[in-house]
Every structure is written in C-alpha cells, then in structure tokens.
GROMACS .gro file of C-alpha atoms in nm:
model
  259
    1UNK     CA    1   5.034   3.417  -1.228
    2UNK     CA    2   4.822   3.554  -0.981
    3UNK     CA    3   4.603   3.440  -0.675
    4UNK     CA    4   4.246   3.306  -0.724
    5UNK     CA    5   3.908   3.400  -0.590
    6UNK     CA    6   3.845   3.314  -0.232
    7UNK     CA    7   3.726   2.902  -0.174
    8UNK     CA    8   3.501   2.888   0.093
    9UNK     CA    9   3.525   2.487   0.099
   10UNK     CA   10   3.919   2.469   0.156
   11UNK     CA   11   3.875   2.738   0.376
   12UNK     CA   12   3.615   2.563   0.559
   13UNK     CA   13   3.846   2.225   0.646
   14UNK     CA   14   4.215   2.478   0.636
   15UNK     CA   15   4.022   2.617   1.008
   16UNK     CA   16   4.111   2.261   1.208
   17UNK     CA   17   4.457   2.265   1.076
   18UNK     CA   18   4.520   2.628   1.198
   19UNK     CA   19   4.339   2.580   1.550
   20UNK     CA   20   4.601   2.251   1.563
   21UNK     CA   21   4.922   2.468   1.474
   22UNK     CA   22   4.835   2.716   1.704
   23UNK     CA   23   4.801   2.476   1.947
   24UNK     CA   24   5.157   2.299   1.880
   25UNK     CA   25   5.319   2.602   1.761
   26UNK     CA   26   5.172   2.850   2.106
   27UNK     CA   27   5.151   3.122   1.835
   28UNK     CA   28   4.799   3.252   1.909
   29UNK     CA   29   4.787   3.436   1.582
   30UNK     CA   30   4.671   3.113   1.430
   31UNK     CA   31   4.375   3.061   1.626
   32UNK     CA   32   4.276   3.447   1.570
   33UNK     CA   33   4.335   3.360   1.167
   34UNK     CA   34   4.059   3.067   1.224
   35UNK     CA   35   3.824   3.289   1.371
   36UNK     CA   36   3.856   3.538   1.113
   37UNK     CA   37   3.762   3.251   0.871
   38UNK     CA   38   3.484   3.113   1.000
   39UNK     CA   39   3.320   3.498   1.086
   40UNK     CA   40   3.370   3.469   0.666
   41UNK     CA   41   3.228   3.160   0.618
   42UNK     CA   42   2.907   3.292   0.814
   43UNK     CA   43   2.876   3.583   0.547
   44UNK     CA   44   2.829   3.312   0.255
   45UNK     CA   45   2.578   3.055   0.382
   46UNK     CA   46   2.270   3.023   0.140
   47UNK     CA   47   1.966   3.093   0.235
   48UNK     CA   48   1.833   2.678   0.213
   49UNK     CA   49   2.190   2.657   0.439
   50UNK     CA   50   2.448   2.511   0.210
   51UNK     CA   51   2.748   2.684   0.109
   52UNK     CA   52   2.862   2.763  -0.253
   53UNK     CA   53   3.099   2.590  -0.535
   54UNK     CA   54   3.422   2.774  -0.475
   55UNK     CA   55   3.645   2.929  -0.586
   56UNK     CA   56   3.432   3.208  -0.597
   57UNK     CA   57   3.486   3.344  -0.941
   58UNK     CA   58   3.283   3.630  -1.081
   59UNK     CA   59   3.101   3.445  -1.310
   60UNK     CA   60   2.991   3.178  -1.154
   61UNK     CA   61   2.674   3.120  -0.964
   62UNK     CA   62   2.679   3.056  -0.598
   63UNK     CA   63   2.534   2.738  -0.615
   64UNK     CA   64   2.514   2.488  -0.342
   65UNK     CA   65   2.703   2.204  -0.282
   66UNK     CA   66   2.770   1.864  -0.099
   67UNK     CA   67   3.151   1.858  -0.109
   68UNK     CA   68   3.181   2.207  -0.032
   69UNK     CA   69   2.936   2.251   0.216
   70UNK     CA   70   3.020   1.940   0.433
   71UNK     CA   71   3.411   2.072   0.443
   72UNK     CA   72   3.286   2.381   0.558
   73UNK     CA   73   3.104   2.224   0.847
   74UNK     CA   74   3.438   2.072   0.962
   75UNK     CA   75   3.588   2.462   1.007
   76UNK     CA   76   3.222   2.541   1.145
   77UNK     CA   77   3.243   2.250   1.455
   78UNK     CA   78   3.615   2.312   1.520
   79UNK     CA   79   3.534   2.706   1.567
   80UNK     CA   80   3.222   2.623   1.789
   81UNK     CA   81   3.405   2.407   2.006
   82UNK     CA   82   3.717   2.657   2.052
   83UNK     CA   83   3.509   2.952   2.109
   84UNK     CA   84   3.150   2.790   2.209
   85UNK     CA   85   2.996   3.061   2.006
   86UNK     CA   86   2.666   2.962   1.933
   87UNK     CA   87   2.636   3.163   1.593
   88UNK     CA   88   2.907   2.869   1.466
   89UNK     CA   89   2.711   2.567   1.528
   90UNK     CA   90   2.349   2.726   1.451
   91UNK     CA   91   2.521   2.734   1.071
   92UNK     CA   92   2.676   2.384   1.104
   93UNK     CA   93   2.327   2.313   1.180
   94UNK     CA   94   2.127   2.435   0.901
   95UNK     CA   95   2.429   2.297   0.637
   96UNK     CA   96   2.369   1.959   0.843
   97UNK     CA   97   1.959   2.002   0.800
   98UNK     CA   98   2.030   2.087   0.427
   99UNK     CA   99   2.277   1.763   0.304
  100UNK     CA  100   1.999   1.521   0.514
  101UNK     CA  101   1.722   1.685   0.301
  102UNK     CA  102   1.872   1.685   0.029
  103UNK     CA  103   2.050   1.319   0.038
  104UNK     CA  104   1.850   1.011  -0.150
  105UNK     CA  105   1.699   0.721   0.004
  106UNK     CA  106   1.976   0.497  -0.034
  107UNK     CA  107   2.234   0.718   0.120
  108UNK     CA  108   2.398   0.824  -0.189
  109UNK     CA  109   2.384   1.204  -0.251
  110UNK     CA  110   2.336   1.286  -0.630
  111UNK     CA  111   2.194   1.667  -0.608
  112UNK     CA  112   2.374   1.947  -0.555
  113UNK     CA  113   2.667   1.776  -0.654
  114UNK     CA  114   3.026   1.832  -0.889
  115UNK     CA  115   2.928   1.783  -1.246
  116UNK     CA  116   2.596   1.671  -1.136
  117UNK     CA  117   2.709   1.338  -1.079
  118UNK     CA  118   2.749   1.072  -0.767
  119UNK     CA  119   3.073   1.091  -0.586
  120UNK     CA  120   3.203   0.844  -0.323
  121UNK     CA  121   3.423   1.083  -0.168
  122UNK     CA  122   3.144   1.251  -0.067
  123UNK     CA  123   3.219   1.022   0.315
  124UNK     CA  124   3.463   1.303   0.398
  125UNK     CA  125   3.077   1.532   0.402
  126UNK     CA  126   2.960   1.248   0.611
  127UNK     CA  127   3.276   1.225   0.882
  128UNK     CA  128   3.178   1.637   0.888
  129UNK     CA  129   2.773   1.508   1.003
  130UNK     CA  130   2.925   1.312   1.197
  131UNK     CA  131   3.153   1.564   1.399
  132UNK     CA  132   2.817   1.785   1.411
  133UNK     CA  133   2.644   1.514   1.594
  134UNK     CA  134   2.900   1.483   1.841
  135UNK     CA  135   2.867   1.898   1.894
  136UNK     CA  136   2.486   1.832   1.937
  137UNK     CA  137   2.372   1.499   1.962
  138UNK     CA  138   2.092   1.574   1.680
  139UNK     CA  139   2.032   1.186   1.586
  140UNK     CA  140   1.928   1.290   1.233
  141UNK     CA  141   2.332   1.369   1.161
  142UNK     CA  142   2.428   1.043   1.234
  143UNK     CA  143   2.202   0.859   1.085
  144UNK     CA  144   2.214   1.021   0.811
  145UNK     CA  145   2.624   0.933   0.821
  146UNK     CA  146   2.546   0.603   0.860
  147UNK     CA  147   2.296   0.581   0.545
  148UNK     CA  148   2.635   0.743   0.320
  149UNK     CA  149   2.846   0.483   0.485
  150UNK     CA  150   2.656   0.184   0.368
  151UNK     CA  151   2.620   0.333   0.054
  152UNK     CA  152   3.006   0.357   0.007
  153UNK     CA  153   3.079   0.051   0.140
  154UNK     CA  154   2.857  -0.108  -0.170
  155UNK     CA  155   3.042   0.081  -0.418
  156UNK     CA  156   3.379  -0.067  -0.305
  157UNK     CA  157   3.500  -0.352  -0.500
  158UNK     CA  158   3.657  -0.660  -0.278
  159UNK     CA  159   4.029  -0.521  -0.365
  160UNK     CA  160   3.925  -0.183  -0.199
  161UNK     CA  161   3.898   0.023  -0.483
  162UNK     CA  162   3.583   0.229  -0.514
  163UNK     CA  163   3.399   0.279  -0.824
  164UNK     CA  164   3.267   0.621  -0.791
  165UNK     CA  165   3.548   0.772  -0.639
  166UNK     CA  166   3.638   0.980  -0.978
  167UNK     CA  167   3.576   1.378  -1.042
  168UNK     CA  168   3.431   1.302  -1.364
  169UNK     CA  169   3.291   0.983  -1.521
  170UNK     CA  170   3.510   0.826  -1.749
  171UNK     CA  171   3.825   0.899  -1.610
  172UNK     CA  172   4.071   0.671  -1.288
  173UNK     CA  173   4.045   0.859  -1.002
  174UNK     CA  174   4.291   1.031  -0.845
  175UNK     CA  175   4.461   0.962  -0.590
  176UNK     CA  176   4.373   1.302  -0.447
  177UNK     CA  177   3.959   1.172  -0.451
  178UNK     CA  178   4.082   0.793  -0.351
  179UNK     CA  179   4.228   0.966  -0.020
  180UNK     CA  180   3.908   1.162   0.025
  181UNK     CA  181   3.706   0.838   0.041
  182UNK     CA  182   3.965   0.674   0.251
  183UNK     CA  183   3.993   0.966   0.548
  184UNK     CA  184   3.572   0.978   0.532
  185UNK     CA  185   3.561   0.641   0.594
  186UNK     CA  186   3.843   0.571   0.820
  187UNK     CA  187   3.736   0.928   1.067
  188UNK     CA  188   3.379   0.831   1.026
  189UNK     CA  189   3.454   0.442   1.157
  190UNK     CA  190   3.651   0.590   1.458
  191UNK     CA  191   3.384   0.816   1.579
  192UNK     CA  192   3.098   0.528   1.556
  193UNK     CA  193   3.324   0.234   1.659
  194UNK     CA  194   3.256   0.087   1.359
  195UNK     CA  195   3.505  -0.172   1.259
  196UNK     CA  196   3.338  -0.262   0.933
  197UNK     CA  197   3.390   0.077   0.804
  198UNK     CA  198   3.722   0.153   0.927
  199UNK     CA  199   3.819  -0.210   0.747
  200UNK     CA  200   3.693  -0.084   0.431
  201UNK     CA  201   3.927   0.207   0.463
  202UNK     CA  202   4.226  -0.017   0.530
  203UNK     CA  203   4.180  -0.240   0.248
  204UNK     CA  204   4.185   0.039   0.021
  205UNK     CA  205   4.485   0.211   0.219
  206UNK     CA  206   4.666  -0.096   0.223
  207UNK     CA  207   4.632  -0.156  -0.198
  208UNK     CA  208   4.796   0.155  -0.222
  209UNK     CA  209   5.063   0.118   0.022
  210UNK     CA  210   5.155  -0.205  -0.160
  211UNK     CA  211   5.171  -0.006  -0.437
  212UNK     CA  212   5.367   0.241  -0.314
  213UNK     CA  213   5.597  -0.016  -0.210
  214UNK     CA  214   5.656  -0.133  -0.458
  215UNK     CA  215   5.926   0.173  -0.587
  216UNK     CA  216   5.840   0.420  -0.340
  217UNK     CA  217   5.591   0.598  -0.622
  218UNK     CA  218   5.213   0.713  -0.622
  219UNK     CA  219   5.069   0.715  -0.977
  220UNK     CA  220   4.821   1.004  -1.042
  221UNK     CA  221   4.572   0.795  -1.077
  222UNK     CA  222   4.439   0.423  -1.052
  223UNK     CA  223   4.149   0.249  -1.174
  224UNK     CA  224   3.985  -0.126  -1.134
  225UNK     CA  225   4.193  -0.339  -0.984
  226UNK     CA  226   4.440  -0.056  -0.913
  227UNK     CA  227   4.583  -0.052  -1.241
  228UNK     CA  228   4.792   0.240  -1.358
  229UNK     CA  229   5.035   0.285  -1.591
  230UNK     CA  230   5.114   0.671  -1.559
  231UNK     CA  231   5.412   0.851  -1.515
  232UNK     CA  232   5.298   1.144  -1.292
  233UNK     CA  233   5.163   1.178  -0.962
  234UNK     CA  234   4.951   1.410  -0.749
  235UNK     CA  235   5.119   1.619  -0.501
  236UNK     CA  236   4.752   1.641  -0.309
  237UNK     CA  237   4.693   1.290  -0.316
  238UNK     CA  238   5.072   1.212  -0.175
  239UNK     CA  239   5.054   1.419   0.091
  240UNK     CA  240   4.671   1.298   0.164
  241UNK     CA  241   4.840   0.996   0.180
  242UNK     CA  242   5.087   1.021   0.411
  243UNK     CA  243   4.850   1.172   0.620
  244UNK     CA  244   4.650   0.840   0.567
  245UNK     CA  245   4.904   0.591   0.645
  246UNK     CA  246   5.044   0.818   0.952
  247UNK     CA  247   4.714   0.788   1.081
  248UNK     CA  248   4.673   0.431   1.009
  249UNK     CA  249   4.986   0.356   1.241
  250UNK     CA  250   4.841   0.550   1.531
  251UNK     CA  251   4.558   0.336   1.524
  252UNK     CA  252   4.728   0.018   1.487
  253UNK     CA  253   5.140   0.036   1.609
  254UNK     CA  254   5.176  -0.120   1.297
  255UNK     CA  255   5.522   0.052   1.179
  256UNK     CA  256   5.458  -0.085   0.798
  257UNK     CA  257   5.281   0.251   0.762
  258UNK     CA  258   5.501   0.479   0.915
  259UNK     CA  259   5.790   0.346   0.724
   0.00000   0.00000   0.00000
C-alpha cells in the first residue's frame, strides 16, 4: 500500500514523454521535471557505465543491466538534445560503449541480463543505440543496432511471433514484452530506412490486431502460433499497443489501425 523504491530504467524512457507533454501541454514545469530526472540518472551510472536493475530496493545489488540501461539512454539523448548539455550525452556514451562490449558476436546480448537469460525485447536497447548514433554519429552504435536487429529478426517465427520475447523461460510472453520487441523493431527500422525490419514489426503487429479483432480483447499473453486461451489481459501491454497500432497508421494512412 505504499510507493516503491525509485526505478532508474522507467525513469530513464518516462523523460521523452515529459519533454513531449510539455511541449503539447506549454506547461514548462514538465520539461524542468525531465531535467531533474536525468541530473538523477547521472548520480547512478556504474562505474563500467551501465545503469542498475531497478527498482532500487535496499537489498538488492546495483547490478548492471541491458534493459535498464538502454531505456535510460533514451531519457539521456532526449535531455542532451533539449538542453545540449554535454554531461548528458558523455553518459549516453559510456552506457552505449558498455552494451557494445558487452553484446556477443551474433548480436544477441546474454550478460548482464533479467534472469540471466536472452531476451528479444532487448531491440527497444537497440532503437536507444540507435538514437545515440544519431546524437553523435559514433558508427560503433549503429552497428552494433544492426548486429541485435538481425539477431531478432532470426528469432521470429514466419507468423511474427518471436520466440524469446518472454521474461522468463517457460512461460507465453506477454503482451507487455511482445510490444517491447515490436516498438524496437518498428523505431529502429524508421531511423535506418530499413524496410525489412520495420516488416518484421508489422507482421507481428498485425497477428495481434487480428486478434484483437476478433472481440475487441488482448489476452495477457500468447505463445507459438499466437495461441492463448486466457481470460486476463495486461493493462501495459494494451496501452503499448495502442501506442503500436497508432503509430503503425501514421506510417501507413492505413485506418485499420486506428480503428
């Protein structure tokens, strides 16, 4: 019944969303409250450059991560580019130096990661590489994105769905991590021009809009083949969803995914 710890990674990708509202909203207080979380982001950076699990509960170590860190790069970029203050994008940089250190040969990253395991919605880390090579043009960033990408786009099954898309092995995915892997892959396309990635991306969003169509409800989760027979759904994942398919018509006209 009361608040958590303080989560440096939803903190990290919460800073775009709050430079945008100021923005539409003209309230200034917004951009000021984006500031103030990227000066706190700057007091947390590890000493190799990544960023810690969060939340940040007593007990835990403050050990790095890929998830986390790459969100946090996101908030990192936006603030750099709103206030060009240098301190910003030198920590974008080492987190960016860190994850293409750290990631293996075939693009996958399996350190440093949730439950030790490999994660395909780990593209949402690579669209944030991405948006730090457009800041600086350090060719390492994107090449590094585009080692991820080709990674991801072998774990996706012809239907879309993506086998390593899950928290925790064993269990569907969630619709929550399916939209993670979609947005990475879609955002990434769009900034390389890349129309094989950003089909991969559509094929998935498209299975689920289907789905969706079919009585207007997201299941929680959905695994091969996009099977599901649950009765719940996750809030996240909707609304990551939305987001999606919103997107997905500015891109196209297409008013299938508005509606």
């Amino acid at each position: 019944g009361t608040w958590g710890p303080p989560y440096p990674e939803t903190t990290g990708y919460i800073i775009p969303t709050f430079f945008d509202y100021a923005a539409f909203s003209g309230d200034d207080t917004f951009r000021t409250r984006a500031v103030r979380m990227a000066n706190w982001l700057l007091t947390l950076q590890l000493e190799g450059g990544a960023f810690p699990i969060g939340p940040l509960w007593p007990d835990w170590e403050r050990a790095p991560l890929v998830f986390d860190t790459g969100q946090i790069i996101h908030g990192l970029v936006r603030a750099y580019e709103e206030t060009q203050r240098v301190d910003f994008l030198e920590s974008a940089r080492r987190a960016g130096d860190w994850l293409v250190q750290i990631q293996d040969p075939d693009g996958a990253w399996r350190r440093h990661t949730s439950l030790g395991i490999v994660h395909t919605y780990n593209v949402r880390t690579t669209w944030g590489l991405l948006r730090l090579h457009q800041a600086c043009q350090e060719p390492s960033y994107r090449q590094a994105a585009q080692r991820n990408l080709a990674w991801a786009l072998d774990d996706q099954d012809p239907d879309g769905w993506f086998r390593n898309a899950h928290f925790r092995l064993g269990e569907d995915p969630l619709t929550h991590t399916i939209a993670y892997t979609i947005e990475g892959l879609l955002e990434s396309g769009v900034l390389l021009g890349d129309q094989k990635v950003i089909q991969a991306a559509r094929i998935a969003a498209d299975a689920l809009r289907q789905r969706q169509g079919q009585d207007g409800f997201l299941r929680a989760r959905y695994g091969p083949g996009w099977r599901s027979d649950l009765s719940w759904s996750c809030l996240t994942g909707d609304a990551q969803m939305a987001i999606l398919w919103q997107r997905f018509y500015q891109l196209s006209g297409d008013p299938g995914y508005l509606q």
